[in-house]
Tab-separated table of C-alpha atoms and ligand atoms in Angstrom:
chain	number	residue	atom	x	y	z
A	1237	ASP	CA	8.987	-41.188	-51.190
A	1238	ALA	CA	9.260	-37.022	-52.106
A	1239	PRO	CA	11.257	-35.022	-49.815
A	1240	ALA	CA	8.520	-32.574	-49.231
A	1241	SER	CA	10.702	-29.959	-46.652
A	1242	GLY	CA	14.396	-31.678	-47.574
A	1243	LYS	CA	14.056	-34.564	-45.320
A	1244	PRO	CA	12.979	-38.250	-46.792
A	1245	PHE	CA	9.365	-39.222	-44.718
A	1246	THR	CA	8.035	-42.583	-45.184
A	1247	ARG	CA	3.736	-41.311	-44.863
A	1248	PHE	CA	1.391	-44.017	-43.250
A	1249	ASP	CA	-2.172	-44.350	-44.235
A	1250	LEU	CA	-3.700	-45.813	-41.718
A	1251	GLU	CA	-7.631	-47.774	-41.518
A	1252	LYS	CA	-9.808	-46.583	-38.255
A	1253	GLU	CA	-8.920	-48.730	-34.746
A	1254	THR	CA	-5.083	-48.898	-36.433
A	1255	GLU	CA	-1.965	-48.328	-34.721
A	1256	LEU	CA	1.110	-46.370	-36.262
A	1257	ARG	CA	3.473	-48.700	-34.141
A	1258	PHE	CA	7.652	-47.650	-34.129
A	1259	GLU	CA	10.372	-47.424	-31.830
A	1260	VAL	CA	13.134	-44.793	-31.911
A	1261	GLU	CA	16.999	-46.013	-31.329
A	1262	ALA	CA	18.221	-46.004	-27.778
A	1263	GLY	CA	21.512	-45.094	-27.006
A	1264	ASP	CA	22.714	-42.124	-29.606
A	1265	ALA	CA	21.227	-38.989	-28.314
A	1266	SER	CA	21.137	-37.926	-31.202
A	1267	GLU	CA	18.448	-39.905	-32.866
A	1268	GLN	CA	15.025	-38.494	-33.289
A	1269	VAL	CA	12.231	-39.423	-35.233
A	1270	GLU	CA	9.219	-36.674	-35.907
A	1271	MET	CA	5.864	-36.978	-36.787
A	1272	GLU	CA	3.186	-35.558	-38.450
A	1273	LEU	CA	-0.505	-35.970	-38.436
A	1274	VAL	CA	-1.747	-34.670	-42.959
A	1275	THR	CA	-5.004	-36.074	-42.586
A	1276	GLY	CA	-7.644	-37.252	-40.065
A	1277	MET	CA	-7.808	-37.524	-37.047
A	1278	ALA	CA	-5.452	-39.354	-34.430
A	1279	GLU	CA	-4.528	-39.919	-30.595
A	1280	VAL	CA	-1.185	-40.226	-28.582
A	1281	PHE	CA	-1.539	-43.456	-25.803
A	1282	GLY	CA	-5.118	-40.707	-25.200
A	1283	SER	CA	-4.109	-36.740	-26.420
A	1284	GLU	CA	-5.575	-35.733	-29.449
A	1285	LEU	CA	-2.949	-34.906	-32.301
A	1286	ASN	CA	-2.899	-31.801	-33.974
A	1287	ARG	CA	-2.861	-31.627	-37.386
A	1288	ASN	CA	0.757	-30.108	-39.644
A	1289	LYS	CA	2.311	-29.507	-36.532
A	1290	LYS	CA	5.527	-31.774	-36.029
A	1291	TYR	CA	6.295	-34.005	-32.645
A	1292	THR	CA	9.389	-34.722	-32.050
A	1293	PHE	CA	10.477	-38.153	-30.447
A	1294	GLY	CA	14.074	-38.422	-28.859
A	1295	PRO	CA	15.834	-41.550	-28.526
A	1296	GLY	CA	14.362	-44.942	-26.642
A	1297	SER	CA	11.041	-43.779	-27.149
A	1298	LYS	CA	7.851	-45.995	-28.140
A	1299	ILE	CA	5.338	-44.605	-29.303
A	1300	ALA	CA	2.119	-46.079	-30.962
A	1301	VAL	CA	-0.244	-43.467	-33.035
A	1302	PHE	CA	-3.452	-44.193	-33.118
A	1303	THR	CA	-6.522	-43.757	-34.670
A	1304	TRP	CA	-10.731	-44.329	-34.039
A	1305	GLN	CA	-11.360	-42.685	-38.021
A	1306	GLY	CA	-8.482	-43.499	-39.600
A	1307	CYS	CA	-5.565	-40.743	-40.848
A	1308	THR	CA	-2.283	-40.468	-42.730
A	1309	VAL	CA	0.929	-40.015	-40.670
A	1310	ASN	CA	4.305	-39.048	-42.041
A	1311	LEU	CA	7.745	-39.909	-40.178
A	1312	TYR	CA	10.445	-38.027	-40.740
A	1313	GLY	CA	14.060	-39.769	-39.713
A	1314	LYS	CA	14.552	-43.097	-39.148
A	1315	PRO	CA	13.074	-44.899	-36.759
A	1316	GLU	CA	14.663	-48.529	-35.789
A	1317	VAL	CA	10.657	-50.261	-36.113
A	1318	ALA	CA	7.518	-49.261	-37.712
A	1319	TYR	CA	4.596	-49.991	-38.871
A	1320	VAL	CA	0.820	-50.349	-39.037
A	1321	SER	CA	-0.908	-52.626	-36.505
A	1322	LYS	CA	-4.550	-54.127	-36.511
A	1323	ASP	CA	-4.460	-55.481	-33.174
A	1324	THR	CA	-4.534	-53.379	-30.485
A	1325	PRO	CA	-6.440	-53.785	-27.654
A	1326	MET	CA	-7.415	-50.119	-27.366
A	1327	LEU	CA	-11.662	-51.075	-27.817
A	1328	LEU	CA	-11.432	-52.801	-24.340
A	1329	TYR	CA	-9.257	-49.879	-22.672
A	1330	LEU	CA	-11.981	-47.692	-24.232
A	1331	ASN	CA	-14.289	-48.980	-22.757
A	1332	THR	CA	-13.274	-49.028	-19.457
A	1333	HIS	CA	-12.628	-45.864	-19.630
A	1334	ALA	CA	-16.515	-45.411	-20.446
A	1335	ALA	CA	-17.494	-47.656	-17.327
A	1336	LEU	CA	-15.032	-45.401	-15.548
A	1337	GLU	CA	-16.617	-41.916	-16.072
A	1338	GLN	CA	-20.152	-43.744	-15.759
A	1339	MET	CA	-19.309	-44.447	-12.379
A	1340	ARG	CA	-18.426	-40.773	-11.776
A	1341	LYS	CA	-21.747	-39.512	-12.885
A	1342	GLN	CA	-22.591	-41.801	-10.705
A	1343	ALA	CA	-21.045	-40.306	-8.004
A	1344	GLU	CA	-22.068	-37.065	-8.496
A	1345	ARG	CA	-25.444	-37.880	-8.948
A	1346	ASP	CA	-25.734	-39.545	-5.602
A	1347	ASN	CA	-23.031	-37.236	-3.632
A	1348	GLU	CA	-20.642	-40.208	-3.118
A	1349	ARG	CA	-17.030	-40.257	-4.273
A	1350	GLY	CA	-15.728	-41.139	-7.923
A	1351	PRO	CA	-13.867	-44.525	-9.321
A	1352	ARG	CA	-10.413	-44.795	-6.963
A	1353	VAL	CA	-8.210	-47.643	-9.633
A	1354	MET	CA	-5.479	-49.593	-9.725
A	1355	VAL	CA	-3.720	-50.532	-11.682
A	1356	VAL	CA	-1.580	-53.697	-12.102
A	1357	GLY	CA	0.338	-56.635	-13.460
A	1358	PRO	CA	3.891	-57.210	-14.239
A	1359	THR	CA	7.174	-54.904	-15.738
A	1360	ASP	CA	6.088	-54.400	-19.517
A	1361	VAL	CA	2.500	-54.653	-20.719
A	1362	GLY	CA	1.872	-50.616	-20.550
A	1363	LYS	CA	0.623	-49.828	-17.575
A	1364	SER	CA	1.842	-46.851	-17.179
A	1365	THR	CA	0.480	-46.227	-20.406
A	1366	VAL	CA	-2.653	-47.258	-19.634
A	1367	CYS	CA	-2.847	-45.166	-16.679
A	1368	ARG	CA	-1.445	-42.249	-19.050
A	1369	LEU	CA	-4.575	-43.322	-21.536
A	1370	LEU	CA	-7.224	-43.039	-18.578
A	1371	LEU	CA	-6.454	-40.007	-16.900
A	1372	SER	CA	-6.286	-38.319	-20.711
A	1373	TYR	CA	-9.229	-39.663	-21.455
A	1374	ALA	CA	-10.568	-38.342	-17.951
A	1375	VAL	CA	-9.878	-34.519	-18.227
A	1376	ARG	CA	-10.813	-34.986	-21.962
A	1377	VAL	CA	-14.068	-34.693	-20.863
A	1378	GLY	CA	-13.825	-32.221	-17.715
A	1379	ARG	CA	-13.151	-34.548	-14.631
A	1380	ARG	CA	-9.847	-34.142	-12.556
A	1381	PRO	CA	-8.493	-37.041	-11.588
A	1382	THR	CA	-5.798	-38.053	-9.249
A	1383	PHE	CA	-2.369	-39.258	-10.438
A	1384	VAL	CA	-1.033	-41.879	-7.915
A	1385	GLU	CA	2.850	-43.444	-8.843
A	1386	LEU	CA	3.590	-46.365	-6.628
A	1387	ASP	CA	6.560	-47.192	-9.758
A	1388	VAL	CA	9.624	-46.790	-7.578
A	1389	GLY	CA	11.785	-47.862	-9.830
A	1390	GLN	CA	10.183	-45.823	-13.086
A	1391	SER	CA	8.121	-43.326	-11.842
A	1392	GLY	CA	6.843	-41.212	-14.363
A	1393	VAL	CA	6.354	-38.226	-12.240
A	1394	SER	CA	9.661	-37.790	-10.227
A	1395	VAL	CA	13.079	-38.987	-9.646
A	1396	PRO	CA	13.222	-42.963	-9.314
A	1397	GLY	CA	12.986	-43.875	-5.973
A	1398	THR	CA	10.375	-42.007	-5.014
A	1399	VAL	CA	6.115	-42.070	-5.322
A	1400	SER	CA	4.482	-39.150	-5.499
A	1401	ALA	CA	0.841	-37.743	-6.552
A	1402	LEU	CA	0.020	-35.207	-8.905
A	1403	CYS	CA	-3.476	-33.373	-9.687
A	1404	ILE	CA	-3.982	-34.037	-13.179
A	1405	GLU	CA	-6.104	-31.090	-14.994
A	1406	ARG	CA	-4.557	-31.232	-18.842
A	1407	PRO	CA	-4.195	-33.842	-21.403
A	1408	ALA	CA	-0.865	-35.707	-21.206
A	1409	ASP	CA	1.743	-33.426	-23.252
A	1410	VAL	CA	2.407	-35.841	-26.774
A	1411	GLU	CA	5.841	-36.230	-26.599
A	1412	GLU	CA	6.626	-34.694	-23.224
A	1413	GLY	CA	4.022	-36.451	-21.129
A	1414	PHE	CA	1.819	-34.893	-17.700
A	1415	SER	CA	3.288	-31.617	-16.582
A	1416	VAL	CA	4.076	-31.925	-13.263
A	1417	GLN	CA	3.631	-29.290	-11.369
A	1418	ALA	CA	3.783	-29.389	-7.423
A	1419	PRO	CA	3.755	-33.028	-7.348
A	1420	LEU	CA	3.440	-34.184	-3.869
A	1421	VAL	CA	6.403	-36.643	-3.502
A	1422	TYR	CA	7.964	-38.832	-0.801
A	1423	HIS	CA	10.815	-40.037	-0.495
A	1424	PHE	CA	11.162	-44.388	-0.725
A	1425	GLY	CA	15.351	-44.044	-1.706
A	1426	SER	CA	15.327	-47.306	-4.040
A	1427	THR	CA	13.457	-48.442	-6.818
A	1428	THR	CA	12.617	-51.600	-5.651
A	1429	PRO	CA	9.967	-51.879	-2.737
A	1430	GLY	CA	11.430	-55.273	-1.724
A	1431	THR	CA	14.221	-53.106	-0.059
A	1432	ASN	CA	12.001	-51.722	3.077
A	1433	ILE	CA	8.193	-52.700	2.097
A	1434	LYS	CA	7.449	-51.923	5.461
A	1435	LEU	CA	8.489	-48.066	4.037
A	1436	TYR	CA	6.246	-48.826	1.052
A	1437	ASN	CA	3.499	-49.794	2.798
A	1438	LYS	CA	3.527	-46.512	4.311
A	1439	LEU	CA	4.173	-44.008	1.762
A	1440	THR	CA	1.483	-46.192	0.117
A	1441	SER	CA	-1.282	-44.897	3.029
A	1442	CYS	CA	0.422	-41.815	3.288
A	1443	LEU	CA	-0.591	-41.070	0.418
A	1444	ALA	CA	-4.197	-42.061	0.765
A	1445	GLU	CA	-4.864	-39.722	3.563
A	1446	VAL	CA	-3.624	-36.714	1.781
A	1447	PHE	CA	-6.015	-37.812	-1.225
A	1448	SER	CA	-8.258	-38.512	0.741
A	1449	GLN	CA	-8.386	-36.051	3.354
A	1450	ARG	CA	-7.778	-33.698	-0.707
A	1451	CYS	CA	-11.183	-35.396	-1.792
A	1452	GLU	CA	-13.027	-34.048	1.436
A	1453	MET	CA	-12.153	-30.563	0.425
A	1454	ASN	CA	-12.611	-30.921	-2.959
A	1455	ARG	CA	-15.513	-32.150	-4.611
A	1456	LYS	CA	-13.930	-32.703	-8.284
A	1457	ALA	CA	-11.122	-34.055	-7.110
A	1458	SER	CA	-13.683	-36.737	-4.915
A	1459	VAL	CA	-15.757	-36.846	-8.263
A	1460	GLY	CA	-12.960	-37.223	-10.462
A	1461	GLY	CA	-10.978	-40.599	-8.391
A	1462	CYS	CA	-7.643	-41.485	-8.891
A	1463	ILE	CA	-5.542	-43.839	-10.938
A	1464	ILE	CA	-2.999	-45.545	-9.187
A	1465	ASN	CA	0.317	-46.697	-11.071
A	1466	THR	CA	1.540	-49.918	-9.930
A	1467	CYS	CA	4.894	-51.970	-9.382
A	1468	GLY	CA	5.982	-54.905	-11.324
A	1469	TRP	CA	6.857	-57.023	-8.429
A	1470	VAL	CA	3.534	-58.973	-8.272
A	1471	LYS	CA	4.640	-62.010	-6.576
A	1472	GLY	CA	5.178	-62.301	-2.220
A	1473	SER	CA	5.614	-59.192	-0.782
A	1474	GLY	CA	4.815	-57.243	-3.804
A	1475	TYR	CA	1.643	-58.972	-4.010
A	1476	GLN	CA	1.018	-58.057	-0.147
A	1477	ALA	CA	2.004	-54.905	-1.350
A	1478	LEU	CA	-0.411	-54.427	-3.700
A	1479	VAL	CA	-3.559	-55.224	-1.552
A	1480	HIS	CA	-2.399	-52.755	1.307
A	1481	CYS	CA	-2.693	-50.554	-1.859
A	1482	ALA	CA	-5.946	-51.314	-2.282
A	1483	SER	CA	-7.577	-51.641	0.828
A	1484	THR	CA	-5.848	-48.474	1.528
A	1485	PHE	CA	-6.974	-46.249	-1.402
A	1486	GLN	CA	-10.168	-48.270	-0.275
A	1487	VAL	CA	-10.196	-49.157	-4.539
A	1488	ASP	CA	-12.701	-49.306	-6.694
A	1489	VAL	CA	-12.331	-51.028	-9.355
A	1490	VAL	CA	-8.070	-53.298	-9.881
A	1491	LEU	CA	-7.314	-53.310	-13.417
A	1492	VAL	CA	-5.085	-56.795	-14.221
A	1493	LEU	CA	-2.816	-56.632	-16.797
A	1494	ASP	CA	-2.628	-59.553	-19.183
A	1495	HIS	CA	-2.026	-61.602	-15.990
A	1496	GLU	CA	-4.170	-64.254	-15.045
A	1497	ARG	CA	-2.913	-65.887	-11.700
A	1498	LEU	CA	-2.531	-62.197	-10.547
A	1499	TYR	CA	-6.490	-61.956	-11.725
A	1500	ASN	CA	-7.657	-64.886	-9.811
A	1501	GLU	CA	-5.384	-63.914	-6.496
A	1502	LEU	CA	-7.210	-60.895	-6.747
A	1503	LYS	CA	-10.602	-61.722	-6.705
A	1504	ARG	CA	-9.234	-64.385	-3.810
A	1505	ASP	CA	-8.716	-61.747	-1.513
A	1506	LEU	CA	-10.166	-58.916	-2.346
A	1507	PRO	CA	-13.884	-57.371	-0.601
A	1508	HIS	CA	-15.913	-58.156	-3.470
A	1509	PHE	CA	-17.577	-55.046	-3.905
A	1510	VAL	CA	-14.300	-54.620	-5.663
A	1511	ARG	CA	-14.496	-54.759	-9.222
A	1512	VAL	CA	-11.036	-56.748	-10.845
A	1513	VAL	CA	-11.387	-56.887	-14.581
A	1514	LEU	CA	-8.316	-58.684	-16.537
A	1515	LEU	CA	-7.559	-56.899	-19.522
A	1516	PRO	CA	-5.145	-58.007	-22.502
A	1517	LYS	CA	-1.634	-56.208	-22.770
A	1518	SER	CA	-0.697	-54.221	-26.213
A	1519	GLY	CA	1.152	-56.177	-28.589
A	1520	GLY	CA	3.172	-53.008	-29.114
A	1521	VAL	CA	4.652	-52.492	-25.851
A	1522	VAL	CA	7.914	-53.013	-26.216
A	1523	GLU	CA	9.822	-55.360	-23.156
A	1524	ARG	CA	12.847	-52.877	-21.459
A	1525	SER	CA	16.203	-54.517	-20.476
A	1526	LYS	CA	17.842	-53.778	-17.270
A	1527	GLU	CA	19.852	-51.902	-18.880
A	1528	CYS	CA	17.111	-49.843	-20.770
A	1529	ARG	CA	15.357	-49.192	-17.584
A	1530	ARG	CA	18.479	-48.394	-15.483
A	1531	GLU	CA	18.954	-45.991	-18.879
A	1532	THR	CA	15.258	-44.327	-18.155
A	1533	ARG	CA	16.063	-43.893	-14.079
A	1534	ASP	CA	19.366	-42.070	-15.383
A	1535	GLU	CA	17.206	-39.545	-18.022
A	1536	LYS	CA	14.716	-39.298	-15.308
A	1537	ILE	CA	17.630	-37.700	-12.981
A	1538	ARG	CA	19.011	-35.974	-15.891
A	1539	GLU	CA	15.641	-33.731	-16.387
A	1540	TYR	CA	15.508	-33.083	-13.460
A	1541	PHE	CA	18.168	-30.819	-12.841
A	1542	TYR	CA	18.719	-29.723	-16.375
A	1543	GLY	CA	15.507	-29.928	-18.364
A	1544	PHE	CA	13.646	-31.185	-20.679
A	1545	ARG	CA	14.418	-30.935	-24.867
A	1546	GLY	CA	12.865	-27.466	-24.912
A	1547	ILE	CA	12.989	-26.042	-21.089
A	1548	SER	CA	16.300	-26.220	-19.909
A	1549	PHE	CA	17.450	-25.883	-16.463
A	1550	PHE	CA	20.694	-24.227	-14.956
A	1551	PRO	CA	22.130	-26.529	-11.719
A	1552	PHE	CA	23.883	-24.820	-9.087
A	1553	SER	CA	27.393	-26.626	-7.900
A	1554	TYR	CA	28.012	-25.660	-4.325
A	1555	GLU	CA	29.325	-26.815	-1.283
A	1556	VAL	CA	27.756	-27.745	1.779
A	1557	ARG	CA	29.640	-28.031	5.133
A	1558	PHE	CA	28.862	-31.513	7.092
A	1559	SER	CA	28.459	-29.963	10.221
A	1560	ASP	CA	25.182	-27.469	8.491
A	1561	VAL	CA	23.074	-30.902	7.663
A	1562	ARG	CA	22.627	-33.864	8.913
A	1563	ILE	CA	21.809	-36.957	6.655
A	1564	TYR	CA	20.079	-40.208	7.085
A	1565	LYS	CA	18.861	-43.261	5.586
A	1566	ILE	CA	15.362	-45.004	6.627
A	1567	GLY	CA	15.831	-48.347	7.455
A	1568	ALA	CA	18.178	-49.975	9.924
A	1569	PRO	CA	19.282	-53.667	8.942
A	1570	SER	CA	17.551	-55.821	9.599
A	1571	ILE	CA	18.595	-57.855	13.359
A	1572	PRO	CA	17.338	-60.713	14.767
A	1573	ASP	CA	14.123	-60.443	17.458
A	1574	SER	CA	16.754	-61.515	19.950
A	1575	CYS	CA	18.652	-58.843	19.561
A	1576	LEU	CA	16.000	-55.945	18.812
A	1577	PRO	CA	16.170	-53.219	21.687
A	1578	LEU	CA	13.068	-54.401	24.730
A	1579	GLY	CA	9.905	-52.608	23.068
A	1580	MET	CA	10.809	-52.376	20.052
A	1581	SER	CA	9.499	-54.508	16.920
A	1582	GLN	CA	10.785	-55.244	13.788
A	1583	ASP	CA	8.478	-52.652	11.995
A	1584	ASP	CA	10.591	-49.619	13.939
A	1585	THR	CA	13.631	-50.164	12.833
A	1586	GLN	CA	12.372	-50.740	9.076
A	1587	LEU	CA	10.916	-47.099	9.800
A	1588	LYS	CA	14.344	-46.124	12.008
A	1589	LEU	CA	16.748	-42.686	10.830
A	1590	VAL	CA	20.214	-44.011	10.860
A	1591	PRO	CA	22.621	-41.345	11.337
A	1592	VAL	CA	25.123	-41.389	8.300
A	1593	THR	CA	28.209	-39.850	8.507
A	1594	PRO	CA	29.821	-38.666	4.834
A	1595	GLY	CA	32.127	-39.985	4.004
A	1596	ARG	CA	33.874	-40.427	0.116
A	1597	ASP	CA	30.944	-43.770	-0.308
A	1598	LEU	CA	28.866	-40.909	-0.607
A	1599	THR	CA	29.362	-40.055	-4.063
A	1600	TYR	CA	27.173	-39.237	-6.313
A	1601	HIS	CA	24.213	-40.883	-4.033
A	1602	VAL	CA	20.680	-38.671	-4.843
A	1603	LEU	CA	19.460	-37.310	-2.072
A	1604	SER	CA	15.758	-36.089	-1.164
A	1605	VAL	CA	15.118	-32.743	0.655
A	1606	SER	CA	12.668	-33.433	3.394
A	1607	SER	CA	10.248	-30.599	4.032
A	1608	VAL	CA	10.565	-31.071	7.639
A	1609	ASP	CA	13.666	-30.462	9.786
A	1610	ASP	CA	14.424	-32.804	12.927
A	1611	GLY	CA	14.528	-30.114	15.389
A	1612	ASP	CA	12.824	-32.755	18.088
A	1613	GLU	CA	11.543	-35.849	18.686
A	1614	ASP	CA	8.347	-35.867	17.360
A	1615	ALA	CA	9.592	-33.469	14.295
A	1616	ARG	CA	12.444	-36.588	13.918
A	1617	LYS	CA	9.336	-39.196	13.614
A	1618	SER	CA	7.266	-36.933	11.201
A	1619	ILE	CA	10.440	-36.949	8.423
A	1620	VAL	CA	9.246	-40.353	7.564
A	1621	GLU	CA	6.028	-39.650	6.837
A	1622	SER	CA	6.660	-36.000	5.327
A	1623	PRO	CA	6.920	-34.933	1.609
A	1624	VAL	CA	10.006	-34.190	0.059
A	1625	CYS	CA	10.729	-30.393	-0.966
A	1626	GLY	CA	13.437	-31.363	-3.975
A	1627	PHE	CA	16.259	-33.290	-4.486
A	1628	ILE	CA	20.834	-32.978	-5.220
A	1629	VAL	CA	22.973	-35.491	-6.137
A	1630	VAL	CA	26.092	-34.983	-3.666
A	1631	THR	CA	29.485	-34.855	-6.482
A	1632	GLN	CA	32.099	-35.263	-4.740
A	1633	VAL	CA	33.121	-35.301	-0.567
A	1634	ASP	CA	36.208	-34.174	0.983
A	1635	THR	CA	36.684	-35.728	4.691
A	1636	GLN	CA	39.570	-33.465	5.634
A	1637	THR	CA	37.667	-30.036	5.362
A	1638	GLN	CA	33.849	-32.072	6.332
A	1639	VAL	CA	32.646	-30.451	3.124
A	1640	MET	CA	31.281	-31.835	-0.279
A	1641	LYS	CA	29.992	-30.835	-2.974
A	1642	VAL	CA	26.118	-31.250	-4.251
A	1643	LEU	CA	24.280	-30.718	-7.579
A	1644	SER	CA	21.231	-28.696	-5.986
A	1645	PRO	CA	18.386	-27.084	-9.343
A	1646	ALA	CA	18.339	-23.786	-6.769
A	1647	PRO	CA	21.181	-21.640	-5.680
A	1648	ARG	CA	22.516	-22.271	-2.167
A	1649	PRO	CA	21.705	-22.080	0.843
A	1650	LEU	CA	19.999	-25.115	1.449
A	1651	PRO	CA	15.718	-25.076	2.044
A	1652	ARG	CA	16.241	-27.295	5.258
A	1653	HIS	CA	19.049	-29.158	6.547
A	1654	THR	CA	17.405	-32.883	7.139
A	1655	LEU	CA	18.534	-35.260	3.929
A	1656	LEU	CA	17.798	-38.977	3.416
A	1657	ILE	CA	20.203	-40.219	1.503
A	1658	MET	CA	18.521	-42.814	-1.971
A	1659	ASP	CA	21.101	-46.458	-2.530
A	1660	ILE	CA	20.543	-44.208	-6.043
A	1661	ARG	CA	23.196	-42.937	-7.859
A	1662	PHE	CA	23.373	-40.126	-10.561
A	1663	MET	CA	27.114	-39.286	-12.340
A	1664	ASP	CA	26.802	-36.564	-14.059
A	1665	MET	CA	28.593	-36.147	-17.244
A	1666	LYS	CA	27.145	-33.104	-19.221
B	2142	ADP	P1	5.220	-51.027	-17.688
B	2142	ADP	O1	4.365	-49.595	-16.739
B	2142	ADP	O2	4.056	-51.746	-17.379
B	2142	ADP	O3	6.624	-51.205	-17.007
B	2142	ADP	P2	4.517	-49.291	-20.128
B	2142	ADP	O4	3.422	-48.384	-19.991
B	2142	ADP	O5	5.855	-48.345	-19.434
B	2142	ADP	O6	4.500	-50.517	-19.421
B	2142	ADP	O7	5.095	-49.357	-21.807
B	2142	ADP	C1	6.359	-49.678	-22.085
B	2142	ADP	C2	6.967	-49.229	-22.889
B	2142	ADP	O8	6.861	-49.532	-24.108
B	2142	ADP	C3	6.852	-47.696	-23.076
B	2142	ADP	O9	8.160	-47.015	-23.574
B	2142	ADP	C4	5.500	-47.764	-23.834
B	2142	ADP	O10	5.818	-46.019	-24.661
B	2142	ADP	C5	5.882	-48.557	-24.742
B	2142	ADP	N1	4.370	-48.895	-25.216
B	2142	ADP	C6	3.162	-48.515	-25.071
B	2142	ADP	N2	1.560	-49.088	-25.626
B	2142	ADP	C7	2.434	-49.116	-26.946
B	2142	ADP	C8	2.222	-49.318	-27.971
B	2142	ADP	N3	0.398	-49.804	-28.692
B	2142	ADP	N4	3.274	-49.454	-29.210
B	2142	ADP	C9	4.319	-49.408	-29.283
B	2142	ADP	N5	4.054	-49.075	-28.201
B	2142	ADP	C10	3.790	-48.623	-26.402
């Protein structure tokens, strides 16, 4: 093709209700593809594109440009794959949005609350994408929905190992996703709910409670309802966690992506007034390898400290004396019931704060900075159920001088001295 601005590009003419799917090769940090809408109208995961604007996508991006009316799109650079598909479930997703919007209208009329929606399914079926789509559509028609992120492996809101809630006030940015100002974030500490399912369920309940309180005070939030993204673990305790979530959030609608058995199980186990809907996954959703998932997690942590694209952050590195902080892990290793101290149950051990003695093995661990300090017994009890105010990474430990070096988004001192350790590690290669 003729290079208009010096760069070679490929032009795609899309008919109505089709989508252009493309991927940018992962691994090489310099890899990128630019996309430009030349004629017509189109959207990326529910966010409308501006015409004649070049959007840049970095390594590992997997994008779909969908058009309701038809359009022309240019791709600059070398995507790993790029093709147009006529076979997309977008119409079904739009209908789902229309049904939810109907429920919001009714809620508005009857002075009730709007739909609380839980999106479930195995990994790599496009759960996060469907959440983003429904949230962007809702905000585009003037709603203020809340996004609840329960996927501790691939959080769209904060670093991995957390659960969170975010009020959505504008559609997702085409390149960067939702603006994450002032999310409410809780420490979970690992990338799979299975490492501490009691804690996971507890935090789900905490988020549900905070959301309900907000709905009581804020009518728009109540009518907007929420969209809950969940983990891809849908068996055993993972399944029980979904049922728990449905009950604690009092969800009205469950969207099951591409999993008939899960659909039938939820229909059987949830109260009859909960609408359980089976939706197909998009053929465009690409399966990600373990390695790819790990890279995405790493990238999310790097973004937290160093920023993203146009916005660079400059993190601080400083020393913290062991004696100035208290580090805890949530959950003691489970021990047989017969060995538990009198009056204590397994639940207590999983939610217990266990002091961590700083040692060399702390190096590279991500630590959450709790929003409360462990002044007394009561405060200590509330730590597990309190949000965090940020994260640091331990980059060096000196046991001789009893000092550790940390990477922090803010200059010293630490805002609080209670730190919660994650299983997750981050090696700063910058
Ligand atoms: P899940 O949350 O179920 O693990 P995601 O929503 O994160 O799945 O989707 C996995 C990947 O597939 C993401 O990188 C997303 O950008 C991509 N993707 C989703 N839908 C499409 C589509 N229609 N075409 C191309 N890529 C897509």
